[in-house]
Amino acid sequence: MYKIVKKEVLNPSVVLMDIEAPYVARKAEPGQFIIFRIDDAGERIPLTIADFDREKGTVTIIFQIVGKTTRVLSEMNEGDFLLDFVGPLGVASHLEGYKKVAVIGGGLGTAIAYPQAKKLHALGAEVHSITGFRNKDLIILEKEMQAVSDKLIVATDDGSNGNKGFVTNVLKQLIEEGNKYDLVIAIGPLVMMRAVSNMTREYGIKTLVSMNPVMIDGTGMCGGCRLTVGGKTKFACVDGPDFDGHEVDFDEAMRRQGMYKKHESESTELHACRLGGVTNA
Ligand SMILES: Cc1cc2nc3c(=O)[nH]c(=O)nc-3n(C[C@H](O)[C@H](O)[C@H](O)COP(=O)(O)OP(=O)(O)OC[C@H]3O[C@@H](n4cnc5c(N)ncnc54)[C@H](O)[C@@H]3O)c2cc1C
Ligand code: FES
C-alpha cells in the first residue's frame, strides 16, 4: 500500500500529491511515469513522475481531474493509501549535452515539463521556459518553473495575467530575437505539440514531445498506446513517452485519442449516479 503523505490543490482542477513509494523514488528519472490503482476494482491510471525525493522516499504526482478515477483520487486525503503504484515506467529523457533549451508546457503539460526543466538546469544548460494556460486562474508551478529557468514567460490565451498569446507565438518571438536553441521540449495538448513541432521543423531545431495515449498494461504487451513515429509503430509506454516531434504522426494520435470517449463519459456518469445513490449497475 502506498501512503498519500501530502496533498495540495494547485487550481480548481489540478491536485499535487506526494506518495510514499521509496523503491520508485530510488530509481525515478525525469520523463518516466507510474501506473496506480486506487483499489482492486479500480482502473490502471498512468501519471508522470513530476518530482521525487530519494531521501524521503516520495514521488510527486500532479493530476488534472478529467474523469472518474482522477475525481476519486482528488477526493482522497493525506494518510489515505493507494493499492498499487508501479514504476518507474518508460524511457527516461535523454537531456545530457544540450547548451540552450526551450521548455514549453501547455496547461497540465507544465507538470510533465517541470522535471525536464529541472534536470536540464541541474546539468548546466541555459533553460528558457514558456508556459501557457487558458486564463490566470489555471496557472500552476510558476514559482517552481522560475527556480529552474534562466527565463520564464507565462502566457494566457485571454491575456488575464497581462501576457496574452499562445506558447507558439512566444517561442517564435524568442527564436527571432536571436536565441539559438539546440533543443525544444514541448509538452501539452496534441494540437499544441503539433503546432510547436511544425514551427521548429522550419527552423531545423530538434524537438521532443511527450506522448500520452491511453495506456492499459504499460509494459508493451497490449498495444493500446500504439503510435506511428517516423513511419514505424512505436509503443509510448516502452519506447517513450518522449519522441521526436518531427516524426510523430499527430493526426493518427488525435484519431486514436477519441476512440474511448464514449466509454469514459459513461463511466464518469455512472460514478456520479452512484454518489447520488442511484445504483444503475
Ligand atoms: C504516460 C502518461 C503520463 C500521464 N501523465 C499525466 C499527468 O502527469 N497528469 C495528468 O493529469 N494526466 C496524465 N496523464 C493522463 C491520465 O492518465 C488521464 O488523465 C487519466 O487516465 C484519466 O482517467 P479518468 O478515469 O480520471 O478519466 P477518464 O474519463 O477515464 O478519461 C479522461 C481522458 O483521460 C485519458 N485517459 C483515460 N484513461 C487513460 C489511460 N489508461 N491512459 C492514458 N490516458 C487515459 C483520455 O484522454 C480520456 O479522454 C498521463 C497519461 C499517460 C499515458
Ligand atoms: S500500454 Fe500496453 S503496449 Fe503500451
mmCIF file of C-alpha atoms and ligand atoms in Angstrom:
data_model
loop_
_atom_site.group_PDB
_atom_site.id
_atom_site.type_symbol
_atom_site.label_atom_id
_atom_site.label_comp_id
_atom_site.label_asym_id
_atom_site.label_seq_id
_atom_site.Cartn_x
_atom_site.Cartn_y
_atom_site.Cartn_z
ATOM 1 C CA MET A 1 0.000 0.000 0.000
ATOM 2 C CA TYR A 2 1.243 3.487 -0.832
ATOM 3 C CA LYS A 3 0.504 6.352 1.539
ATOM 4 C CA ILE A 4 -0.504 9.838 0.429
ATOM 5 C CA VAL A 5 1.809 12.000 2.547
ATOM 6 C CA LYS A 6 1.000 15.404 1.062
ATOM 7 C CA LYS A 7 -1.945 16.869 -0.840
ATOM 8 C CA GLU A 8 -2.062 20.364 -2.332
ATOM 9 C CA VAL A 9 -4.784 21.771 -4.573
ATOM 10 C CA LEU A 10 -2.947 23.799 -7.260
ATOM 11 C CA ASN A 11 -6.043 25.104 -9.029
ATOM 12 C CA PRO A 12 -9.729 24.070 -9.104
ATOM 13 C CA SER A 13 -8.988 21.059 -11.325
ATOM 14 C CA VAL A 14 -5.336 20.227 -10.608
ATOM 15 C CA VAL A 15 -4.030 18.461 -7.500
ATOM 16 C CA LEU A 16 -0.482 17.639 -6.358
ATOM 17 C CA MET A 17 0.204 14.626 -4.158
ATOM 18 C CA ASP A 18 3.380 13.183 -2.653
ATOM 19 C CA ILE A 19 3.163 9.412 -2.423
ATOM 20 C CA GLU A 20 5.357 7.300 -0.162
ATOM 21 C CA ALA A 21 6.969 4.914 -2.657
ATOM 22 C CA PRO A 22 10.678 4.505 -1.769
ATOM 23 C CA TYR A 23 11.510 1.907 -4.431
ATOM 24 C CA VAL A 24 10.043 4.085 -7.192
ATOM 25 C CA ALA A 25 11.750 7.217 -5.819
ATOM 26 C CA ARG A 26 15.107 5.443 -5.727
ATOM 27 C CA LYS A 27 15.104 4.755 -9.497
ATOM 28 C CA ALA A 28 12.922 7.581 -10.885
ATOM 29 C CA GLU A 29 14.231 9.877 -13.638
ATOM 30 C CA PRO A 30 12.601 12.796 -15.492
ATOM 31 C CA GLY A 31 10.405 11.623 -18.360
ATOM 32 C CA GLN A 32 9.221 8.472 -16.609
ATOM 33 C CA PHE A 33 5.781 7.666 -15.252
ATOM 34 C CA ILE A 34 3.926 5.416 -12.826
ATOM 35 C CA ILE A 35 0.689 3.465 -13.079
ATOM 36 C CA PHE A 36 -1.507 3.475 -9.991
ATOM 37 C CA ARG A 37 -4.717 1.779 -8.881
ATOM 38 C CA ILE A 38 -6.786 3.109 -6.032
ATOM 39 C CA ASP A 39 -8.294 -0.294 -5.138
ATOM 40 C CA ASP A 40 -8.732 -3.733 -6.655
ATOM 41 C CA ALA A 41 -11.808 -2.658 -8.615
ATOM 42 C CA GLY A 42 -10.042 0.429 -9.949
ATOM 43 C CA GLU A 43 -8.680 1.351 -13.394
ATOM 44 C CA ARG A 44 -4.938 1.437 -14.009
ATOM 45 C CA ILE A 45 -4.040 5.109 -14.481
ATOM 46 C CA PRO A 46 -0.692 6.401 -15.799
ATOM 47 C CA LEU A 47 0.706 9.657 -14.372
ATOM 48 C CA THR A 48 4.061 11.309 -14.946
ATOM 49 C CA ILE A 49 6.598 11.457 -12.144
ATOM 50 C CA ALA A 50 6.546 15.235 -11.611
ATOM 51 C CA ASP A 51 9.266 15.111 -8.966
ATOM 52 C CA PHE A 52 10.857 12.724 -6.490
ATOM 53 C CA ASP A 53 12.800 12.823 -3.255
ATOM 54 C CA ARG A 54 15.103 9.826 -2.904
ATOM 55 C CA GLU A 55 15.886 10.619 0.768
ATOM 56 C CA LYS A 56 12.276 10.908 1.879
ATOM 57 C CA GLY A 57 11.255 8.063 -0.444
ATOM 58 C CA THR A 58 8.446 10.085 -2.012
ATOM 59 C CA VAL A 59 7.216 10.589 -5.568
ATOM 60 C CA THR A 60 5.215 13.666 -6.598
ATOM 61 C CA ILE A 61 2.274 13.326 -8.976
ATOM 62 C CA ILE A 62 0.291 16.242 -10.368
ATOM 63 C CA PHE A 63 -3.013 15.400 -11.990
ATOM 64 C CA GLN A 64 -5.946 17.068 -13.644
ATOM 65 C CA ILE A 65 -9.439 15.960 -12.672
ATOM 66 C CA VAL A 66 -10.805 14.768 -16.017
ATOM 67 C CA GLY A 67 -12.878 11.663 -15.282
ATOM 68 C CA LYS A 68 -13.871 9.049 -12.736
ATOM 69 C CA THR A 69 -10.534 7.893 -11.312
ATOM 70 C CA THR A 70 -8.855 11.284 -11.156
ATOM 71 C CA ARG A 71 -12.036 12.603 -9.424
ATOM 72 C CA VAL A 72 -11.936 9.807 -6.820
ATOM 73 C CA LEU A 73 -8.175 10.369 -6.279
ATOM 74 C CA SER A 74 -8.747 14.103 -5.801
ATOM 75 C CA GLU A 75 -11.217 13.274 -3.015
ATOM 76 C CA MET A 76 -8.616 11.234 -1.103
ATOM 77 C CA ASN A 77 -6.554 12.846 1.651
ATOM 78 C CA GLU A 78 -3.201 12.747 3.405
ATOM 79 C CA GLY A 79 -2.969 9.452 5.326
ATOM 80 C CA ASP A 80 -5.073 7.515 2.767
ATOM 81 C CA PHE A 81 -3.488 4.688 0.771
ATOM 82 C CA LEU A 82 -3.338 3.635 -2.895
ATOM 83 C CA LEU A 83 -3.351 -0.101 -3.623
ATOM 84 C CA ASP A 84 -0.762 -0.061 -6.455
ATOM 85 C CA PHE A 85 1.889 2.441 -7.531
ATOM 86 C CA VAL A 86 4.041 0.774 -10.186
ATOM 87 C CA GLY A 87 7.126 2.378 -11.675
ATOM 88 C CA PRO A 88 9.259 3.987 -12.806
ATOM 89 C CA LEU A 89 7.985 3.077 -16.288
ATOM 90 C CA GLY A 90 9.035 4.349 -19.711
ATOM 91 C CA VAL A 91 12.354 5.603 -21.003
ATOM 92 C CA ALA A 92 13.999 8.442 -19.058
ATOM 93 C CA SER A 93 14.511 11.628 -21.097
ATOM 94 C CA HIS A 94 17.987 11.985 -22.641
ATOM 95 C CA LEU A 95 18.898 15.536 -21.611
ATOM 96 C CA GLU A 96 22.687 15.450 -21.426
ATOM 97 C CA GLY A 97 24.840 17.592 -23.715
ATOM 98 C CA TYR A 98 22.454 20.465 -24.530
ATOM 99 C CA LYS A 99 23.579 24.084 -24.081
ATOM 100 C CA LYS A 100 20.405 26.100 -24.557
ATOM 101 C CA VAL A 101 16.924 24.623 -24.399
ATOM 102 C CA ALA A 102 13.392 26.000 -24.689
ATOM 103 C CA VAL A 103 10.998 24.033 -22.461
ATOM 104 C CA ILE A 104 7.318 24.525 -23.259
ATOM 105 C CA GLY A 105 4.432 23.409 -21.049
ATOM 106 C CA GLY A 106 0.846 23.750 -22.197
ATOM 107 C CA GLY A 107 -1.630 23.687 -19.279
ATOM 108 C CA LEU A 108 -1.192 20.490 -17.266
ATOM 109 C CA GLY A 109 1.746 19.668 -19.573
ATOM 110 C CA THR A 110 3.695 22.111 -17.384
ATOM 111 C CA ALA A 111 3.716 19.461 -14.640
ATOM 112 C CA ILE A 112 5.285 16.993 -17.068
ATOM 113 C CA ALA A 113 7.739 19.596 -18.413
ATOM 114 C CA TYR A 114 8.884 20.700 -14.936
ATOM 115 C CA PRO A 115 11.128 17.690 -14.124
ATOM 116 C CA GLN A 116 12.774 18.051 -17.538
ATOM 117 C CA ALA A 117 13.499 21.752 -16.978
ATOM 118 C CA LYS A 118 14.810 20.936 -13.501
ATOM 119 C CA LYS A 119 17.200 18.260 -14.810
ATOM 120 C CA LEU A 120 18.441 20.475 -17.679
ATOM 121 C CA HIS A 121 19.081 23.286 -15.209
ATOM 122 C CA ALA A 122 20.989 20.887 -12.925
ATOM 123 C CA LEU A 123 23.059 19.751 -15.922
ATOM 124 C CA GLY A 124 24.073 23.385 -16.557
ATOM 125 C CA ALA A 125 22.002 24.103 -19.679
ATOM 126 C CA GLU A 126 20.522 27.560 -20.207
ATOM 127 C CA VAL A 127 16.770 26.957 -19.842
ATOM 128 C CA HIS A 128 14.112 29.242 -21.308
ATOM 129 C CA SER A 129 10.686 28.052 -20.152
ATOM 130 C CA ILE A 130 7.408 29.051 -21.758
ATOM 131 C CA THR A 131 4.157 28.013 -20.132
ATOM 132 C CA GLY A 132 0.663 28.636 -21.455
ATOM 133 C CA PHE A 133 -2.752 28.492 -19.783
ATOM 134 C CA ARG A 134 -6.305 29.423 -20.795
ATOM 135 C CA ASN A 135 -6.511 32.056 -18.044
ATOM 136 C CA LYS A 136 -4.610 33.256 -14.964
ATOM 137 C CA ASP A 137 -6.613 31.103 -12.515
ATOM 138 C CA LEU A 138 -5.257 27.974 -14.190
ATOM 139 C CA ILE A 139 -1.562 28.891 -13.867
ATOM 140 C CA ILE A 140 0.405 26.212 -11.997
ATOM 141 C CA LEU A 141 4.038 25.750 -10.894
ATOM 142 C CA GLU A 142 5.103 29.332 -11.680
ATOM 143 C CA LYS A 143 7.448 29.547 -8.686
ATOM 144 C CA GLU A 144 8.877 26.067 -9.354
ATOM 145 C CA MET A 145 9.490 26.739 -13.060
ATOM 146 C CA GLN A 146 11.062 30.108 -12.231
ATOM 147 C CA ALA A 147 13.540 28.394 -9.886
ATOM 148 C CA VAL A 148 14.879 26.109 -12.641
ATOM 149 C CA SER A 149 14.758 28.526 -15.591
ATOM 150 C CA ASP A 150 17.063 31.335 -16.767
ATOM 151 C CA LYS A 151 13.979 32.892 -18.352
ATOM 152 C CA LEU A 152 10.284 32.112 -17.766
ATOM 153 C CA ILE A 153 7.444 33.508 -19.844
ATOM 154 C CA VAL A 154 3.903 32.663 -18.747
ATOM 155 C CA ALA A 155 1.265 33.363 -21.402
ATOM 156 C CA THR A 156 -2.521 33.165 -21.186
ATOM 157 C CA ASP A 157 -4.978 32.703 -24.051
ATOM 158 C CA ASP A 158 -7.200 35.505 -22.712
ATOM 159 C CA GLY A 159 -4.398 37.785 -21.502
ATOM 160 C CA SER A 160 -5.725 37.768 -17.917
ATOM 161 C CA ASN A 161 -2.169 37.582 -16.474
ATOM 162 C CA GLY A 162 -1.147 40.595 -18.590
ATOM 163 C CA ASN A 163 0.597 38.487 -21.243
ATOM 164 C CA LYS A 164 -1.823 37.394 -23.968
ATOM 165 C CA GLY A 165 -0.798 34.799 -26.523
ATOM 166 C CA PHE A 166 -0.066 31.190 -27.349
ATOM 167 C CA VAL A 167 3.187 29.455 -26.456
ATOM 168 C CA THR A 168 3.971 29.103 -30.164
ATOM 169 C CA ASN A 169 3.963 32.907 -30.605
ATOM 170 C CA VAL A 170 6.283 33.304 -27.621
ATOM 171 C CA LEU A 171 8.682 30.656 -28.968
ATOM 172 C CA LYS A 172 8.710 32.257 -32.419
ATOM 173 C CA GLN A 173 9.499 35.645 -30.895
ATOM 174 C CA LEU A 174 12.365 34.246 -28.813
ATOM 175 C CA ILE A 175 13.846 32.486 -31.851
ATOM 176 C CA GLU A 176 13.507 35.612 -33.977
ATOM 177 C CA GLU A 177 15.172 37.697 -31.259
ATOM 178 C CA GLY A 178 18.248 35.543 -31.919
ATOM 179 C CA ASN A 179 18.045 32.806 -29.278
ATOM 180 C CA LYS A 180 19.737 29.726 -30.695
ATOM 181 C CA TYR A 181 18.211 26.658 -29.096
ATOM 182 C CA ASP A 182 19.761 23.267 -29.640
ATOM 183 C CA LEU A 183 16.627 21.574 -28.301
ATOM 184 C CA VAL A 184 12.949 22.430 -27.826
ATOM 185 C CA ILE A 185 10.830 20.314 -25.464
ATOM 186 C CA ALA A 186 7.067 20.710 -25.958
ATOM 187 C CA ILE A 187 4.603 19.028 -23.616
ATOM 188 C CA GLY A 188 0.869 19.625 -23.596
ATOM 189 C CA PRO A 189 -2.224 19.001 -25.717
ATOM 190 C CA LEU A 190 -1.607 17.212 -29.032
ATOM 191 C CA VAL A 191 -2.595 20.301 -31.027
ATOM 192 C CA MET A 192 -0.011 22.367 -29.189
ATOM 193 C CA MET A 193 2.768 19.811 -29.615
ATOM 194 C CA ARG A 194 1.927 19.522 -33.322
ATOM 195 C CA ALA A 195 1.993 23.320 -33.757
ATOM 196 C CA VAL A 196 5.350 23.651 -31.992
ATOM 197 C CA SER A 197 6.829 20.744 -33.983
ATOM 198 C CA ASN A 198 5.649 22.229 -37.291
ATOM 199 C CA MET A 199 7.260 25.547 -36.388
ATOM 200 C CA THR A 200 10.595 24.162 -35.158
ATOM 201 C CA ARG A 201 10.850 21.960 -38.280
ATOM 202 C CA GLU A 202 11.098 25.174 -40.319
ATOM 203 C CA TYR A 203 13.941 26.409 -38.115
ATOM 204 C CA GLY A 204 15.640 22.990 -38.041
ATOM 205 C CA ILE A 205 15.558 22.753 -34.213
ATOM 206 C CA LYS A 206 15.403 19.279 -32.689
ATOM 207 C CA THR A 207 12.117 18.901 -30.796
ATOM 208 C CA LEU A 208 10.997 16.392 -28.191
ATOM 209 C CA VAL A 209 7.332 15.843 -27.346
ATOM 210 C CA SER A 210 5.784 13.667 -24.632
ATOM 211 C CA MET A 211 3.035 11.389 -25.928
ATOM 212 C CA ASN A 212 0.308 10.334 -23.501
ATOM 213 C CA PRO A 213 -2.051 7.978 -25.372
ATOM 214 C CA VAL A 214 -4.407 5.684 -23.478
ATOM 215 C CA MET A 215 -2.328 3.025 -21.723
ATOM 216 C CA ILE A 216 -3.503 -0.236 -20.264
ATOM 217 C CA ASP A 217 -0.659 -2.510 -19.134
ATOM 218 C CA GLY A 218 2.224 -0.040 -19.527
ATOM 219 C CA THR A 219 4.626 -2.827 -20.455
ATOM 220 C CA GLY A 220 4.398 -3.037 -24.258
ATOM 221 C CA MET A 221 2.046 -6.052 -24.303
ATOM 222 C CA CYS A 222 -1.446 -4.736 -25.080
ATOM 223 C CA GLY A 223 -0.736 -2.356 -27.954
ATOM 224 C CA GLY A 224 -3.143 0.240 -26.514
ATOM 225 C CA CYS A 225 -0.590 3.053 -26.632
ATOM 226 C CA ARG A 226 0.436 2.435 -30.251
ATOM 227 C CA LEU A 227 1.756 5.416 -32.246
ATOM 228 C CA THR A 228 3.400 5.901 -35.609
ATOM 229 C CA VAL A 229 6.761 7.646 -35.362
ATOM 230 C CA GLY A 230 8.967 8.046 -38.421
ATOM 231 C CA GLY A 231 6.686 5.622 -40.291
ATOM 232 C CA LYS A 232 7.255 2.876 -37.702
ATOM 233 C CA THR A 233 4.946 1.540 -34.996
ATOM 234 C CA LYS A 234 6.055 2.504 -31.502
ATOM 235 C CA PHE A 235 4.569 1.922 -28.060
ATOM 236 C CA ALA A 236 4.567 5.041 -25.910
ATOM 237 C CA CYS A 237 4.879 3.036 -22.698
ATOM 238 C CA VAL A 238 8.150 1.283 -23.552
ATOM 239 C CA ASP A 239 9.608 3.321 -26.446
ATOM 240 C CA GLY A 240 8.573 6.705 -24.987
ATOM 241 C CA PRO A 241 6.767 8.729 -23.747
ATOM 242 C CA ASP A 242 9.350 11.132 -25.340
ATOM 243 C CA PHE A 243 9.565 11.119 -29.131
ATOM 244 C CA ASP A 244 10.982 13.285 -31.899
ATOM 245 C CA GLY A 245 8.146 15.738 -32.587
ATOM 246 C CA HIS A 246 9.126 15.982 -36.257
ATOM 247 C CA GLU A 247 8.493 12.260 -36.724
ATOM 248 C CA VAL A 248 5.245 11.721 -34.792
ATOM 249 C CA ASP A 249 2.056 11.123 -36.788
ATOM 250 C CA PHE A 250 -0.084 13.569 -34.782
ATOM 251 C CA ASP A 251 -3.190 13.132 -36.969
ATOM 252 C CA GLU A 252 -3.316 9.419 -36.186
ATOM 253 C CA ALA A 253 -2.649 10.086 -32.474
ATOM 254 C CA MET A 254 -5.589 12.503 -32.402
ATOM 255 C CA ARG A 255 -7.917 9.974 -34.046
ATOM 256 C CA ARG A 256 -6.898 7.263 -31.578
ATOM 257 C CA GLN A 257 -7.311 9.609 -28.589
ATOM 258 C CA GLY A 258 -11.044 9.945 -29.355
ATOM 259 C CA MET A 259 -11.670 6.168 -29.513
ATOM 260 C CA TYR A 260 -12.651 5.622 -25.857
ATOM 261 C CA LYS A 261 -14.516 8.910 -25.247
ATOM 262 C CA LYS A 262 -17.991 7.292 -25.101
ATOM 263 C CA HIS A 263 -16.915 4.603 -22.612
ATOM 264 C CA GLU A 264 -15.119 7.187 -20.422
ATOM 265 C CA SER A 265 -18.102 9.516 -20.213
ATOM 266 C CA GLU A 266 -20.392 6.564 -19.356
ATOM 267 C CA SER A 267 -18.013 5.584 -16.539
ATOM 268 C CA THR A 268 -17.953 9.163 -15.192
ATOM 269 C CA GLU A 269 -21.768 9.360 -15.326
ATOM 270 C CA LEU A 270 -22.109 6.014 -13.536
ATOM 271 C CA HIS A 271 -19.768 7.236 -10.772
ATOM 272 C CA ALA A 272 -21.871 10.416 -10.398
ATOM 273 C CA CYS A 273 -25.069 8.303 -10.224
ATOM 274 C CA ARG A 274 -23.560 6.083 -7.505
ATOM 275 C CA LEU A 275 -22.585 9.156 -5.494
ATOM 276 C CA GLY A 276 -26.164 10.325 -5.854
ATOM 277 C CA GLY A 277 -27.480 6.993 -4.554
ATOM 278 C CA VAL A 278 -28.611 5.562 -7.915
ATOM 279 C CA THR A 279 -27.063 2.108 -8.292
ATOM 280 C CA ASN A 280 -27.503 1.671 -12.064
ATOM 281 C CA ALA A 281 -25.363 -1.491 -12.160
HETATM 282 C C1 LIG B 1 2.489 8.314 -19.822
HETATM 283 C C2 LIG B 1 1.319 9.155 -19.352
HETATM 284 C C3 LIG B 1 1.539 10.144 -18.422
HETATM 285 C C4 LIG B 1 0.479 10.929 -17.966
HETATM 286 N N1 LIG B 1 0.751 11.885 -17.046
HETATM 287 C C5 LIG B 1 -0.256 12.617 -16.553
HETATM 288 C C6 LIG B 1 -0.009 13.567 -15.525
HETATM 289 O O1 LIG B 1 1.110 13.735 -15.041
HETATM 290 N N2 LIG B 1 -1.066 14.278 -15.058
HETATM 291 C C7 LIG B 1 -2.329 14.101 -15.562
HETATM 292 O O2 LIG B 1 -3.239 14.795 -15.105
HETATM 293 N N3 LIG B 1 -2.594 13.220 -16.523
HETATM 294 C C8 LIG B 1 -1.597 12.453 -17.027
HETATM 295 N N4 LIG B 1 -1.872 11.503 -17.967
HETATM 296 C C9 LIG B 1 -3.266 11.312 -18.390
HETATM 297 C C10 LIG B 1 -4.023 10.492 -17.328
HETATM 298 O O3 LIG B 1 -3.559 9.158 -17.353
HETATM 299 C C11 LIG B 1 -5.546 10.524 -17.602
HETATM 300 O O4 LIG B 1 -5.989 11.845 -17.399
HETATM 301 C C12 LIG B 1 -6.314 9.593 -16.684
HETATM 302 O O5 LIG B 1 -6.068 8.251 -17.087
HETATM 303 C C13 LIG B 1 -7.807 9.900 -16.731
HETATM 304 O O6 LIG B 1 -8.534 8.891 -16.057
HETATM 305 P P1 LIG B 1 -10.004 9.184 -15.516
HETATM 306 O O7 LIG B 1 -10.624 7.898 -15.100
HETATM 307 O O8 LIG B 1 -9.999 10.247 -14.485
HETATM 308 O O9 LIG B 1 -10.753 9.799 -16.771
HETATM 309 P P2 LIG B 1 -11.495 9.094 -17.964
HETATM 310 O O10 LIG B 1 -12.863 9.657 -18.051
HETATM 311 O O11 LIG B 1 -11.314 7.616 -17.916
HETATM 312 O O12 LIG B 1 -10.639 9.650 -19.186
HETATM 313 C C14 LIG B 1 -10.492 11.048 -19.485
HETATM 314 C C15 LIG B 1 -9.364 11.217 -20.502
HETATM 315 O O13 LIG B 1 -8.131 10.748 -19.915
HETATM 316 C C16 LIG B 1 -7.367 9.981 -20.850
HETATM 317 N N5 LIG B 1 -7.231 8.592 -20.338
HETATM 318 C C17 LIG B 1 -8.169 7.803 -19.808
HETATM 319 N N6 LIG B 1 -7.682 6.591 -19.429
HETATM 320 C C18 LIG B 1 -6.377 6.639 -19.744
HETATM 321 C C19 LIG B 1 -5.309 5.699 -19.625
HETATM 322 N N7 LIG B 1 -5.445 4.471 -19.115
HETATM 323 N N8 LIG B 1 -4.096 6.075 -20.091
HETATM 324 C C20 LIG B 1 -3.905 7.312 -20.576
HETATM 325 N N9 LIG B 1 -4.860 8.244 -20.715
HETATM 326 C C21 LIG B 1 -6.087 7.907 -20.319
HETATM 327 C C22 LIG B 1 -8.122 10.043 -22.144
HETATM 328 O O14 LIG B 1 -7.592 11.100 -22.913
HETATM 329 C C23 LIG B 1 -9.519 10.355 -21.740
HETATM 330 O O15 LIG B 1 -10.252 11.003 -22.714
HETATM 331 C C24 LIG B 1 -0.838 10.713 -18.458
HETATM 332 C C25 LIG B 1 -1.059 9.714 -19.411
HETATM 333 C C26 LIG B 1 -0.003 8.946 -19.865
HETATM 334 C C27 LIG B 1 -0.235 7.875 -20.881
HETATM 335 S S1 FES B 2 0.134 0.364 -22.612
HETATM 336 FE FE1 FES B 2 0.026 -1.609 -23.490
HETATM 337 S S2 FES B 2 1.512 -1.564 -25.034
HETATM 338 FE FE2 FES B 2 1.717 0.356 -24.059
#
